[in-house]
Tab-separated table of N, CA and C and ligand atoms in Angstrom:
chain	number	residue	atom	x	y	z
A	35	MET	N	48.844	61.771	80.752
A	35	MET	CA	49.675	61.196	79.673
A	35	MET	C	51.032	60.767	80.234
A	36	SER	N	51.414	59.531	79.941
A	36	SER	CA	52.727	59.035	80.384
A	36	SER	C	53.598	58.739	79.183
A	37	LEU	N	54.882	58.641	79.481
A	37	LEU	CA	55.858	58.346	78.436
A	37	LEU	C	56.267	56.874	78.533
A	38	ILE	N	56.172	56.164	77.402
A	38	ILE	CA	56.573	54.754	77.339
A	38	ILE	C	57.752	54.654	76.375
A	39	PHE	N	58.835	54.028	76.824
A	39	PHE	CA	59.982	53.820	75.930
A	39	PHE	C	59.806	52.484	75.191
A	40	VAL	N	60.042	52.484	73.884
A	40	VAL	CA	60.061	51.250	73.090
A	40	VAL	C	61.482	51.103	72.563
A	41	LEU	N	62.192	50.106	73.073
A	41	LEU	CA	63.622	49.962	72.771
A	41	LEU	C	63.870	48.695	71.956
A	42	ASN	N	64.731	48.834	70.959
A	42	ASN	CA	65.023	47.735	70.036
A	42	ASN	C	66.516	47.507	69.924
A	43	GLY	N	66.899	46.238	69.981
A	43	GLY	CA	68.310	45.871	69.928
A	43	GLY	C	68.827	45.633	68.517
A	44	PRO	N	69.985	44.974	68.439
A	44	PRO	CA	70.744	44.870	67.197
A	44	PRO	C	70.011	44.145	66.059
A	45	ASN	N	70.271	44.647	64.878
A	45	ASN	CA	69.782	44.094	63.612
A	45	ASN	C	68.301	44.381	63.341
A	46	LEU	N	67.613	44.952	64.318
A	46	LEU	CA	66.193	45.241	64.083
A	46	LEU	C	66.012	46.428	63.147
A	47	ASN	N	67.078	47.183	62.910
A	47	ASN	CA	67.020	48.227	61.864
A	47	ASN	C	66.779	47.595	60.490
A	48	LEU	N	67.094	46.308	60.369
A	48	LEU	CA	66.918	45.615	59.077
A	48	LEU	C	65.581	44.889	58.964
A	49	LEU	N	64.705	45.145	59.942
A	49	LEU	CA	63.391	44.491	59.916
A	49	LEU	C	62.713	44.748	58.558
A	50	GLY	N	62.114	43.696	58.008
A	50	GLY	CA	61.485	43.812	56.684
A	50	GLY	C	62.377	43.248	55.596
A	51	LYS	N	63.710	43.388	55.818
A	51	LYS	CA	64.670	42.848	54.836
A	51	LYS	C	65.354	41.611	55.387
A	52	ARG	N	65.403	41.545	56.721
A	52	ARG	CA	66.157	40.514	57.419
A	52	ARG	C	65.288	39.274	57.611
A	53	GLN	N	65.705	38.148	57.034
A	53	GLN	CA	65.003	36.865	57.217
A	53	GLN	C	63.481	37.051	57.324
A	54	PRO	N	62.850	37.563	56.238
A	54	PRO	CA	61.412	37.857	56.326
A	54	PRO	C	60.554	36.637	56.651
A	55	HIS	N	61.054	35.431	56.354
A	55	HIS	CA	60.280	34.227	56.702
A	55	HIS	C	60.193	34.064	58.225
A	56	ILE	N	61.132	34.698	58.948
A	56	ILE	CA	61.094	34.626	60.422
A	56	ILE	C	60.474	35.897	61.010
A	57	TYR	N	60.905	37.051	60.463
A	57	TYR	CA	60.532	38.321	61.119
A	57	TYR	C	59.464	39.117	60.365
A	58	GLY	N	59.045	38.626	59.196
A	58	GLY	CA	57.984	39.311	58.460
A	58	GLY	C	58.527	40.414	57.562
A	59	THR	N	57.617	41.106	56.924
A	59	THR	CA	58.002	42.093	55.905
A	59	THR	C	57.797	43.537	56.368
A	60	GLU	N	57.218	43.712	57.536
A	60	GLU	CA	57.054	45.072	58.067
A	60	GLU	C	58.413	45.636	58.456
A	61	THR	N	58.597	46.915	58.227
A	61	THR	CA	59.860	47.553	58.613
A	61	THR	C	59.730	48.093	60.044
A	62	LEU	N	60.887	48.489	60.607
A	62	LEU	CA	60.846	49.063	61.947
A	62	LEU	C	60.110	50.403	61.925
A	63	ALA	N	60.187	51.104	60.803
A	63	ALA	CA	59.433	52.364	60.670
A	63	ALA	C	57.929	52.091	60.728
A	64	ASP	N	57.496	50.984	60.118
A	64	ASP	CA	56.068	50.592	60.201
A	64	ASP	C	55.687	50.329	61.661
A	65	VAL	N	56.574	49.610	62.357
A	65	VAL	CA	56.290	49.275	63.763
A	65	VAL	C	56.206	50.555	64.586
A	66	GLU	N	57.164	51.463	64.350
A	66	GLU	CA	57.173	52.730	65.097
A	66	GLU	C	55.872	53.503	64.851
A	67	ARG	N	55.457	53.578	63.594
A	67	ARG	CA	54.217	54.300	63.249
A	67	ARG	C	53.022	53.708	64.010
A	68	ASP	N	52.929	52.368	63.998
A	68	ASP	CA	51.786	51.719	64.656
A	68	ASP	C	51.842	51.899	66.174
A	69	CYS	N	53.060	51.847	66.729
A	69	CYS	CA	53.213	52.046	68.185
A	69	CYS	C	52.792	53.459	68.565
A	70	ARG	N	53.199	54.445	67.762
A	70	ARG	CA	52.834	55.851	68.045
A	70	ARG	C	51.315	56.030	67.995
A	71	ALA	N	50.692	55.428	66.974
A	71	ALA	CA	49.240	55.572	66.817
A	71	ALA	C	48.519	54.951	68.010
A	72	LEU	N	48.948	53.764	68.410
A	72	LEU	CA	48.277	53.101	69.538
A	72	LEU	C	48.493	53.882	70.832
A	73	ALA	N	49.731	54.321	71.059
A	73	ALA	CA	50.015	55.065	72.291
A	73	ALA	C	49.131	56.310	72.355
A	74	ALA	N	48.987	57.000	71.231
A	74	ALA	CA	48.153	58.216	71.200
A	74	ALA	C	46.703	57.859	71.535
A	75	GLU	N	46.247	56.746	70.950
A	75	GLU	CA	44.869	56.283	71.214
A	75	GLU	C	44.662	56.003	72.715
A	76	LEU	N	45.720	55.507	73.364
A	76	LEU	CA	45.622	55.159	74.789
A	76	LEU	C	45.951	56.351	75.688
A	77	GLY	N	46.254	57.484	75.044
A	77	GLY	CA	46.540	58.692	75.816
A	77	GLY	C	47.967	58.777	76.318
A	78	HIS	N	48.870	58.065	75.666
A	78	HIS	CA	50.275	58.095	76.076
A	78	HIS	C	51.163	58.525	74.912
A	79	GLU	N	52.420	58.722	75.269
A	79	GLU	CA	53.394	59.132	74.254
A	79	GLU	C	54.513	58.097	74.278
A	80	ILE	N	55.146	57.846	73.121
A	80	ILE	CA	56.264	56.906	73.157
A	80	ILE	C	57.551	57.567	72.682
A	81	ARG	N	58.640	57.021	73.183
A	81	ARG	CA	59.961	57.336	72.649
A	81	ARG	C	60.484	56.017	72.081
A	82	PHE	N	60.788	56.015	70.780
A	82	PHE	CA	61.102	54.776	70.064
A	82	PHE	C	62.559	54.812	69.624
A	83	HIS	N	63.336	53.810	70.020
A	83	HIS	CA	64.773	53.796	69.682
A	83	HIS	C	65.214	52.414	69.214
A	84	GLN	N	66.216	52.403	68.369
A	84	GLN	CA	66.887	51.144	67.989
A	84	GLN	C	68.388	51.391	67.989
A	85	SER	N	69.144	50.405	68.481
A	85	SER	CA	70.599	50.514	68.353
A	85	SER	C	71.231	49.141	68.204
A	86	ASN	N	72.361	49.148	67.504
A	86	ASN	CA	73.171	47.938	67.405
A	86	ASN	C	74.232	47.903	68.504
A	87	ARG	N	74.243	48.933	69.354
A	87	ARG	CA	75.273	49.062	70.392
A	87	ARG	C	74.643	48.897	71.776
A	88	GLU	N	75.190	47.964	72.533
A	88	GLU	CA	74.645	47.641	73.857
A	88	GLU	C	74.604	48.873	74.767
A	89	TYR	N	75.682	49.683	74.757
A	89	TYR	CA	75.742	50.812	75.699
A	89	TYR	C	74.635	51.825	75.428
A	90	GLU	N	74.222	51.965	74.153
A	90	GLU	CA	73.159	52.938	73.860
A	90	GLU	C	71.838	52.496	74.478
A	91	ILE	N	71.591	51.201	74.435
A	91	ILE	CA	70.357	50.674	75.029
A	91	ILE	C	70.392	50.888	76.549
A	92	ILE	N	71.558	50.661	77.134
A	92	ILE	CA	71.712	50.884	78.585
A	92	ILE	C	71.478	52.359	78.904
A	93	ASP	N	72.054	53.248	78.094
A	93	ASP	CA	71.869	54.693	78.339
A	93	ASP	C	70.392	55.087	78.229
A	94	TRP	N	69.658	54.496	77.274
A	94	TRP	CA	68.221	54.818	77.152
A	94	TRP	C	67.445	54.315	78.364
A	95	ILE	N	67.846	53.163	78.891
A	95	ILE	CA	67.177	52.655	80.105
A	95	ILE	C	67.448	53.614	81.269
A	96	HIS	N	68.674	54.120	81.362
A	96	HIS	CA	68.987	55.100	82.420
A	96	HIS	C	68.145	56.364	82.240
A	97	GLU	N	67.990	56.789	80.993
A	97	GLU	CA	67.159	57.972	80.710
A	97	GLU	C	65.708	57.683	81.114
A	98	ALA	N	65.257	56.467	80.791
A	98	ALA	CA	63.877	56.075	81.126
A	98	ALA	C	63.633	56.170	82.628
A	99	ARG	N	64.661	55.878	83.432
A	99	ARG	CA	64.526	55.999	84.901
A	99	ARG	C	64.024	57.371	85.312
A	100	GLU	N	64.445	58.377	84.550
A	100	GLU	CA	64.101	59.769	84.893
A	100	GLU	C	62.716	60.166	84.383
A	101	VAL	N	62.305	59.601	83.231
A	101	VAL	CA	61.124	60.176	82.561
A	101	VAL	C	60.014	59.187	82.190
A	102	ALA	N	60.294	57.888	82.201
A	102	ALA	CA	59.320	56.956	81.609
A	102	ALA	C	58.486	56.237	82.659
A	103	ALA	N	57.267	55.891	82.245
A	103	ALA	CA	56.342	55.151	83.107
A	103	ALA	C	56.318	53.665	82.743
A	104	GLY	N	57.092	53.283	81.736
A	104	GLY	CA	57.166	51.881	81.342
A	104	GLY	C	58.095	51.693	80.163
A	105	ILE	N	58.539	50.461	79.988
A	105	ILE	CA	59.420	50.134	78.863
A	105	ILE	C	58.887	48.888	78.168
A	106	VAL	N	58.832	48.952	76.832
A	106	VAL	CA	58.625	47.765	75.994
A	106	VAL	C	59.965	47.562	75.288
A	107	ILE	N	60.549	46.386	75.451
A	107	ILE	CA	61.895	46.190	74.900
A	107	ILE	C	61.992	44.884	74.130
A	108	ASN	N	62.515	44.989	72.897
A	108	ASN	CA	62.955	43.811	72.155
A	108	ASN	C	64.483	43.906	72.112
A	109	PRO	N	65.153	43.225	73.032
A	109	PRO	CA	66.610	43.362	73.102
A	109	PRO	C	67.339	42.601	71.990
A	110	ALA	N	66.565	41.887	71.137
A	110	ALA	CA	67.125	41.089	70.032
A	110	ALA	C	68.201	40.153	70.593
A	111	ALA	N	69.350	40.037	69.936
A	111	ALA	CA	70.342	39.043	70.379
A	111	ALA	C	70.897	39.347	71.770
A	112	PHE	N	70.821	40.618	72.216
A	112	PHE	CA	71.306	40.943	73.567
A	112	PHE	C	70.462	40.262	74.648
A	113	THR	N	69.241	39.856	74.287
A	113	THR	CA	68.389	39.091	75.200
A	113	THR	C	69.164	37.946	75.831
A	114	HIS	N	69.922	37.269	74.958
A	114	HIS	CA	70.525	35.990	75.334
A	114	HIS	C	71.940	36.145	75.886
A	115	THR	N	72.450	37.393	75.897
A	115	THR	CA	73.860	37.578	76.278
A	115	THR	C	74.085	38.646	77.334
A	116	SER	N	73.130	39.577	77.492
A	116	SER	CA	73.500	40.815	78.189
A	116	SER	C	73.068	40.895	79.656
A	117	VAL	N	74.014	40.626	80.539
A	117	VAL	CA	73.808	40.864	81.963
A	117	VAL	C	73.721	42.374	82.200
A	118	ALA	N	74.426	43.155	81.374
A	118	ALA	CA	74.439	44.617	81.546
A	118	ALA	C	73.051	45.221	81.301
A	119	ILE	N	72.338	44.725	80.301
A	119	ILE	CA	70.973	45.229	80.057
A	119	ILE	C	70.046	44.770	81.189
A	120	LEU	N	70.211	43.546	81.663
A	120	LEU	CA	69.436	43.089	82.824
A	120	LEU	C	69.701	44.001	84.024
A	121	ASP	N	70.966	44.293	84.282
A	121	ASP	CA	71.305	45.146	85.432
A	121	ASP	C	70.665	46.526	85.287
A	122	ALA	N	70.705	47.068	84.071
A	122	ALA	CA	70.101	48.390	83.839
A	122	ALA	C	68.600	48.318	84.096
A	123	LEU	N	67.943	47.277	83.579
A	123	LEU	CA	66.482	47.147	83.776
A	123	LEU	C	66.135	46.963	85.248
A	124	ASN	N	67.050	46.348	85.992
A	124	ASN	CA	66.805	46.164	87.429
A	124	ASN	C	66.876	47.474	88.201
A	125	THR	N	67.370	48.539	87.578
A	125	THR	CA	67.378	49.856	88.231
A	125	THR	C	66.098	50.635	87.909
A	126	PHE	N	65.255	50.051	87.044
A	126	PHE	CA	64.046	50.731	86.561
A	126	PHE	C	62.828	50.116	87.249
A	127	GLU	N	62.090	50.927	88.014
A	127	GLU	CA	60.976	50.403	88.826
A	127	GLU	C	59.684	50.103	88.050
A	128	PRO	N	59.250	50.988	87.123
A	128	PRO	CA	57.943	50.764	86.465
A	128	PRO	C	57.919	49.512	85.559
A	129	PRO	N	56.755	49.229	84.966
A	129	PRO	CA	56.613	47.994	84.182
A	129	PRO	C	57.576	47.862	82.990
A	130	VAL	N	58.025	46.621	82.802
A	130	VAL	CA	58.883	46.278	81.658
A	130	VAL	C	58.255	45.072	80.956
A	131	ILE	N	57.999	45.207	79.660
A	131	ILE	CA	57.488	44.079	78.877
A	131	ILE	C	58.531	43.739	77.802
A	132	GLU	N	58.885	42.462	77.760
A	132	GLU	CA	59.874	41.968	76.784
A	132	GLU	C	59.125	41.421	75.574
A	133	VAL	N	59.552	41.831	74.394
A	133	VAL	CA	58.883	41.408	73.157
A	133	VAL	C	59.880	40.726	72.224
A	134	HIS	N	59.445	39.609	71.652
A	134	HIS	CA	60.186	38.979	70.548
A	134	HIS	C	59.211	38.738	69.411
A	135	ILE	N	59.614	39.130	68.228
A	135	ILE	CA	58.751	38.971	67.048
A	135	ILE	C	58.555	37.478	66.751
A	136	SER	N	59.651	36.753	66.810
A	136	SER	CA	59.586	35.310	66.522
A	136	SER	C	59.334	34.543	67.816
A	137	ASN	N	58.934	33.288	67.662
A	137	ASN	CA	58.789	32.412	68.834
A	137	ASN	C	60.165	31.821	69.137
A	138	VAL	N	60.876	32.489	70.034
A	138	VAL	CA	62.255	32.090	70.340
A	138	VAL	C	62.324	30.652	70.871
A	139	HIS	N	61.232	30.164	71.455
A	139	HIS	CA	61.241	28.814	72.033
A	139	HIS	C	61.145	27.714	70.986
A	140	LYS	N	60.799	28.133	69.772
A	140	LYS	CA	60.689	27.175	68.661
A	140	LYS	C	62.005	27.155	67.866
A	141	ARG	N	62.962	27.958	68.309
A	141	ARG	CA	64.188	28.136	67.532
A	141	ARG	C	65.390	27.498	68.250
A	142	GLU	N	66.602	27.918	67.893
A	142	GLU	CA	67.816	27.306	68.455
A	142	GLU	C	67.796	27.392	69.994
A	143	SER	N	68.430	26.426	70.646
A	143	SER	CA	68.362	26.382	72.117
A	143	SER	C	69.007	27.607	72.752
A	144	PHE	N	70.006	28.239	72.079
A	144	PHE	CA	70.621	29.426	72.699
A	144	PHE	C	69.647	30.593	72.789
A	145	ARG	N	68.533	30.519	72.047
A	145	ARG	CA	67.525	31.594	72.147
A	145	ARG	C	66.501	31.322	73.259
A	146	HIS	N	66.608	30.174	73.895
A	146	HIS	CA	65.603	29.815	74.904
A	146	HIS	C	65.854	30.513	76.235
A	147	HIS	N	67.096	30.957	76.437
A	147	HIS	CA	67.393	31.657	77.691
A	147	HIS	C	67.416	33.164	77.476
A	148	SER	N	66.731	33.872	78.367
A	148	SER	CA	66.712	35.341	78.310
A	148	SER	C	67.132	35.912	79.654
A	149	TYR	N	68.193	36.714	79.652
A	149	TYR	CA	68.555	37.451	80.874
A	149	TYR	C	67.464	38.455	81.226
A	150	VAL	N	66.900	39.079	80.183
A	150	VAL	CA	65.905	40.146	80.384
A	150	VAL	C	64.644	39.599	81.065
A	151	SER	N	64.305	38.339	80.801
A	151	SER	CA	63.107	37.744	81.419
A	151	SER	C	63.205	37.675	82.940
A	152	LEU	N	64.450	37.742	83.471
A	152	LEU	CA	64.606	37.740	84.930
A	152	LEU	C	64.053	39.026	85.542
A	153	ARG	N	63.876	40.059	84.699
A	153	ARG	CA	63.322	41.335	85.171
A	153	ARG	C	61.936	41.620	84.603
A	154	ALA	N	61.670	41.158	83.390
A	154	ALA	CA	60.437	41.567	82.696
A	154	ALA	C	59.189	41.181	83.498
A	155	ASP	N	58.186	42.055	83.459
A	155	ASP	CA	56.902	41.751	84.090
A	155	ASP	C	56.053	40.862	83.199
A	156	GLY	N	56.376	40.844	81.905
A	156	GLY	CA	55.686	39.968	80.964
A	156	GLY	C	56.552	39.773	79.740
A	157	VAL	N	56.324	38.649	79.055
A	157	VAL	CA	57.114	38.313	77.866
A	157	VAL	C	56.153	37.926	76.750
A	158	ILE	N	56.360	38.516	75.576
A	158	ILE	CA	55.529	38.207	74.407
A	158	ILE	C	56.472	37.688	73.323
A	159	ALA	N	56.190	36.509	72.798
A	159	ALA	CA	57.058	35.954	71.751
A	159	ALA	C	56.212	35.241	70.715
A	160	GLY	N	56.580	35.428	69.451
A	160	GLY	CA	55.967	34.657	68.382
A	160	GLY	C	54.688	35.252	67.833
A	161	LEU	N	54.345	36.466	68.242
A	161	LEU	CA	53.115	37.094	67.741
A	161	LEU	C	53.414	38.116	66.653
A	162	GLY	N	54.622	38.020	66.092
A	162	GLY	CA	54.995	38.974	65.046
A	162	GLY	C	55.133	40.376	65.624
A	163	THR	N	55.052	41.368	64.753
A	163	THR	CA	55.211	42.746	65.224
A	163	THR	C	54.014	43.209	66.058
A	164	GLN	N	52.922	42.456	66.022
A	164	GLN	CA	51.766	42.763	66.876
A	164	GLN	C	52.159	42.710	68.360
A	165	GLY	N	53.229	41.958	68.648
A	165	GLY	CA	53.710	41.861	70.029
A	165	GLY	C	54.037	43.219	70.633
A	166	TYR	N	54.553	44.129	69.804
A	166	TYR	CA	54.874	45.475	70.322
A	166	TYR	C	53.599	46.178	70.791
A	167	LEU	N	52.545	46.028	69.992
A	167	LEU	CA	51.290	46.722	70.319
A	167	LEU	C	50.670	46.126	71.582
A	168	LEU	N	50.752	44.806	71.696
A	168	LEU	CA	50.226	44.154	72.896
A	168	LEU	C	51.056	44.555	74.110
A	169	GLY	N	52.365	44.714	73.893
A	169	GLY	CA	53.247	45.157	74.978
A	169	GLY	C	52.877	46.557	75.451
A	170	ILE	N	52.600	47.448	74.508
A	170	ILE	CA	52.191	48.815	74.868
A	170	ILE	C	50.862	48.787	75.613
A	171	ARG	N	49.915	47.978	75.135
A	171	ARG	CA	48.617	47.877	75.823
A	171	ARG	C	48.802	47.407	77.266
A	172	ARG	N	49.678	46.428	77.451
A	172	ARG	CA	49.901	45.902	78.801
A	172	ARG	C	50.541	46.955	79.702
A	173	VAL	N	51.537	47.676	79.160
A	173	VAL	CA	52.168	48.736	79.960
A	173	VAL	C	51.121	49.772	80.337
A	174	ALA	N	50.243	50.141	79.375
A	174	ALA	CA	49.203	51.137	79.650
A	174	ALA	C	48.267	50.633	80.745
A	175	THR	N	47.925	49.359	80.712
A	175	THR	CA	47.059	48.781	81.755
A	175	THR	C	47.732	48.867	83.114
A	176	LEU	N	49.031	48.550	83.159
A	176	LEU	CA	49.754	48.574	84.439
A	176	LEU	C	49.928	50.003	84.950
A	177	ILE	N	50.103	50.962	84.027
A	177	ILE	CA	50.208	52.373	84.432
A	177	ILE	C	48.876	52.802	85.076
A	178	ALA	N	47.769	52.418	84.416
A	178	ALA	CA	46.446	52.807	84.938
A	178	ALA	C	46.211	52.151	86.307
A	179	ALA	N	46.610	50.891	86.443
A	179	ALA	CA	46.406	50.184	87.723
A	179	ALA	C	47.222	50.839	88.831
A	180	ALA	N	48.433	51.260	88.498
A	180	ALA	CA	49.301	51.878	89.520
A	180	ALA	C	48.753	53.233	89.950
A	181	ALA	N	48.020	53.897	89.029
A	181	ALA	CA	47.497	55.242	89.322
A	181	ALA	C	46.193	55.192	90.111
A	182	SER	N	45.551	54.002	90.142
A	182	SER	CA	44.219	53.948	90.781
A	182	SER	C	44.316	53.529	92.254
B	212	LIG	C1	64.323	38.455	68.375
B	212	LIG	C2	64.783	37.028	68.689
B	212	LIG	C3	66.265	36.990	69.016
B	212	LIG	O1	66.677	35.669	69.303
B	212	LIG	C4	67.053	37.482	67.818
B	212	LIG	O2	68.430	37.529	68.139
B	212	LIG	C5	66.589	38.780	67.295
B	212	LIG	C6	65.160	39.100	67.288
B	212	LIG	C7	62.846	38.501	67.908
B	212	LIG	O3	62.299	39.601	67.884
B	212	LIG	O4	62.269	37.474	67.553
B	212	LIG	O5	67.367	39.572	66.773
B	212	LIG	O6	64.422	39.228	69.570
Protein backbone atom coordinates (compact mmCIF):
# COMPACT_ATOMS: atom_id res chain seq x y z
CA MET A 1 0.00 0.00 0.00
CA SER A 2 1.34 3.43 -0.98
CA LEU A 3 0.30 6.91 -0.06
CA ILE A 4 -0.88 9.26 -2.84
CA PHE A 5 -1.35 12.97 -2.14
CA VAL A 6 -4.28 14.72 -3.88
CA LEU A 7 -3.70 18.47 -3.67
CA ASN A 8 -6.12 21.23 -4.63
CA GLY A 9 -5.47 24.93 -5.09
CA PRO A 10 -7.48 28.10 -4.56
CA ASN A 11 -11.25 28.36 -4.90
CA LEU A 12 -11.71 24.61 -5.28
CA ASN A 13 -13.31 24.61 -1.82
CA LEU A 14 -16.24 26.21 -3.68
CA LEU A 15 -16.55 23.36 -6.17
CA GLY A 16 -20.24 22.67 -6.85
CA LYS A 17 -21.19 26.29 -6.18
CA ARG A 18 -18.52 27.99 -8.26
CA GLN A 19 -19.38 28.50 -11.96
CA PRO A 20 -21.16 25.12 -12.21
CA HIS A 21 -21.46 25.52 -16.00
CA ILE A 22 -17.64 25.25 -16.07
CA TYR A 23 -16.79 23.08 -13.07
CA GLY A 24 -19.95 21.01 -12.58
CA THR A 25 -22.13 20.46 -9.54
CA GLU A 26 -20.05 17.92 -7.62
CA THR A 27 -18.50 19.27 -4.44
CA LEU A 28 -14.90 18.79 -3.36
CA ALA A 29 -16.21 16.47 -0.64
CA ASP A 30 -17.77 14.32 -3.39
CA VAL A 31 -14.43 14.26 -5.22
CA GLU A 32 -12.59 13.34 -2.02
CA ARG A 33 -15.04 10.49 -1.32
CA ASP A 34 -14.63 9.08 -4.84
CA CYS A 35 -10.82 9.42 -4.72
CA ARG A 36 -10.71 7.56 -1.37
CA ALA A 37 -12.92 4.77 -2.71
CA LEU A 38 -10.83 4.32 -5.85
CA ALA A 39 -7.53 4.45 -3.97
CA ALA A 40 -8.80 1.75 -1.58
CA GLU A 41 -9.89 -0.37 -4.55
CA LEU A 42 -6.38 -0.03 -6.01
CA GLY A 43 -4.80 -0.89 -2.67
CA HIS A 44 -3.55 2.60 -1.88
CA GLU A 45 -4.31 5.34 0.58
CA ILE A 46 -4.76 9.03 -0.17
CA ARG A 47 -4.16 12.24 1.69
CA PHE A 48 -6.54 14.87 0.30
CA HIS A 49 -5.96 18.61 0.85
CA GLN A 50 -7.23 21.94 -0.44
CA SER A 51 -5.89 25.40 0.28
CA ASN A 52 -6.31 28.94 -0.92
CA ARG A 53 -2.76 29.68 0.29
CA GLU A 54 0.24 28.94 -1.92
CA TYR A 55 2.61 28.20 0.99
CA GLU A 56 0.32 25.46 2.34
CA ILE A 57 0.43 23.64 -0.99
CA ILE A 58 4.23 23.96 -1.00
CA ASP A 59 4.39 22.60 2.56
CA TRP A 60 2.24 19.58 1.56
CA ILE A 61 4.56 18.89 -1.37
CA HIS A 62 7.51 18.98 1.06
CA GLU A 63 5.63 16.56 3.33
CA ALA A 64 4.92 14.34 0.31
CA ARG A 65 8.70 14.11 -0.27
CA GLU A 66 8.93 12.19 3.00
CA VAL A 67 5.90 9.91 2.73
CA ALA A 68 4.18 9.84 -0.67
CA ALA A 69 4.60 7.61 -3.71
CA GLY A 70 2.84 10.07 -6.02
CA ILE A 71 0.95 13.33 -6.28
CA VAL A 72 -2.24 14.23 -8.15
CA ILE A 73 -2.51 18.01 -8.16
CA ASN A 74 -5.05 20.53 -9.38
CA PRO A 75 -3.16 23.74 -8.63
CA ALA A 76 -6.15 25.81 -9.89
CA ALA A 77 -5.11 29.42 -10.63
CA PHE A 78 -1.61 28.78 -9.18
CA THR A 79 -1.05 26.60 -12.26
CA HIS A 80 -0.61 29.73 -14.31
CA THR A 81 1.38 31.82 -11.83
CA SER A 82 3.41 29.75 -9.40
CA VAL A 83 7.10 29.17 -10.00
CA ALA A 84 7.24 28.28 -6.27
CA ILE A 85 4.89 25.30 -6.70
CA LEU A 86 6.90 24.20 -9.76
CA ASP A 87 10.11 24.43 -7.72
CA ALA A 88 8.55 22.39 -4.91
CA LEU A 89 7.35 19.71 -7.36
CA ASN A 90 10.84 19.59 -8.86
CA THR A 91 12.11 18.41 -5.45
CA PHE A 92 9.66 15.47 -5.56
CA GLU A 93 10.92 12.38 -7.44
CA PRO A 94 7.84 10.08 -7.76
CA PRO A 95 5.03 10.54 -10.32
CA VAL A 96 3.10 13.81 -10.53
CA ILE A 97 -0.16 14.09 -12.49
CA GLU A 98 -1.68 17.53 -13.11
CA VAL A 99 -5.47 17.69 -13.27
CA HIS A 100 -7.82 20.41 -14.47
CA ILE A 101 -11.57 19.93 -14.31
CA SER A 102 -12.18 22.28 -17.22
CA ASN A 103 -10.47 22.24 -20.61
CA VAL A 104 -8.08 25.11 -19.92
CA HIS A 105 -7.06 25.18 -23.60
CA LYS A 106 -10.59 26.11 -24.62
CA ARG A 107 -10.59 29.06 -22.24
CA GLU A 108 -8.76 32.41 -21.83
CA SER A 109 -5.19 32.45 -23.20
CA PHE A 110 -3.71 33.08 -19.71
CA ARG A 111 -4.91 29.58 -18.78
CA HIS A 112 -2.99 27.99 -21.65
CA HIS A 113 0.35 28.20 -19.87
CA SER A 114 1.09 25.96 -16.90
CA TYR A 115 4.26 26.15 -14.82
CA VAL A 116 3.29 22.82 -13.25
CA SER A 117 3.26 21.09 -16.67
CA LEU A 118 7.04 21.64 -16.82
CA ARG A 119 7.24 18.98 -14.08
CA ALA A 120 4.09 16.88 -14.44
CA ASP A 121 4.44 13.37 -15.86
CA GLY A 122 0.94 13.71 -17.31
CA VAL A 123 -1.77 16.34 -17.66
CA ILE A 124 -5.53 15.75 -17.66
CA ALA A 125 -7.84 18.62 -18.61
CA GLY A 126 -11.49 18.93 -19.52
CA LEU A 127 -12.68 15.55 -18.24
CA GLY A 128 -14.54 17.04 -15.30
CA THR A 129 -13.96 15.65 -11.83
CA GLN A 130 -13.35 12.23 -13.42
CA GLY A 131 -9.88 13.62 -14.14
CA TYR A 132 -8.93 13.11 -10.49
CA LEU A 133 -9.83 9.43 -10.68
CA LEU A 134 -7.91 8.96 -13.92
CA GLY A 135 -4.98 10.76 -12.31
CA ILE A 136 -5.04 8.36 -9.35
CA ARG A 137 -5.22 5.36 -11.72
CA ARG A 138 -2.20 6.65 -13.63
CA VAL A 139 -0.19 7.24 -10.45
CA ALA A 140 -1.10 3.70 -9.30
CA THR A 141 0.08 2.30 -12.65
CA LEU A 142 3.39 4.17 -12.38
CA ILE A 143 3.87 3.02 -8.76
CA ALA A 144 3.33 -0.60 -9.85
CA ALA A 145 5.73 -0.18 -12.80
CA ALA A 146 8.42 1.29 -10.55
CA ALA A 147 8.04 -1.64 -8.13
CA SER A 148 8.38 -4.33 -10.80
C1 LIG B 1 -8.78 24.77 -12.99
C2 LIG B 1 -8.48 25.69 -14.17
C3 LIG B 1 -7.75 26.95 -13.73
O1 LIG B 1 -7.49 27.79 -14.83
C4 LIG B 1 -8.63 27.71 -12.75
O2 LIG B 1 -7.93 28.84 -12.26
C5 LIG B 1 -9.14 26.89 -11.64
C6 LIG B 1 -9.52 25.49 -11.88
C7 LIG B 1 -9.63 23.55 -13.40
O3 LIG B 1 -9.71 22.62 -12.60
O4 LIG B 1 -10.23 23.54 -14.47
O5 LIG B 1 -9.34 27.37 -10.53
O6 LIG B 1 -7.53 24.28 -12.48
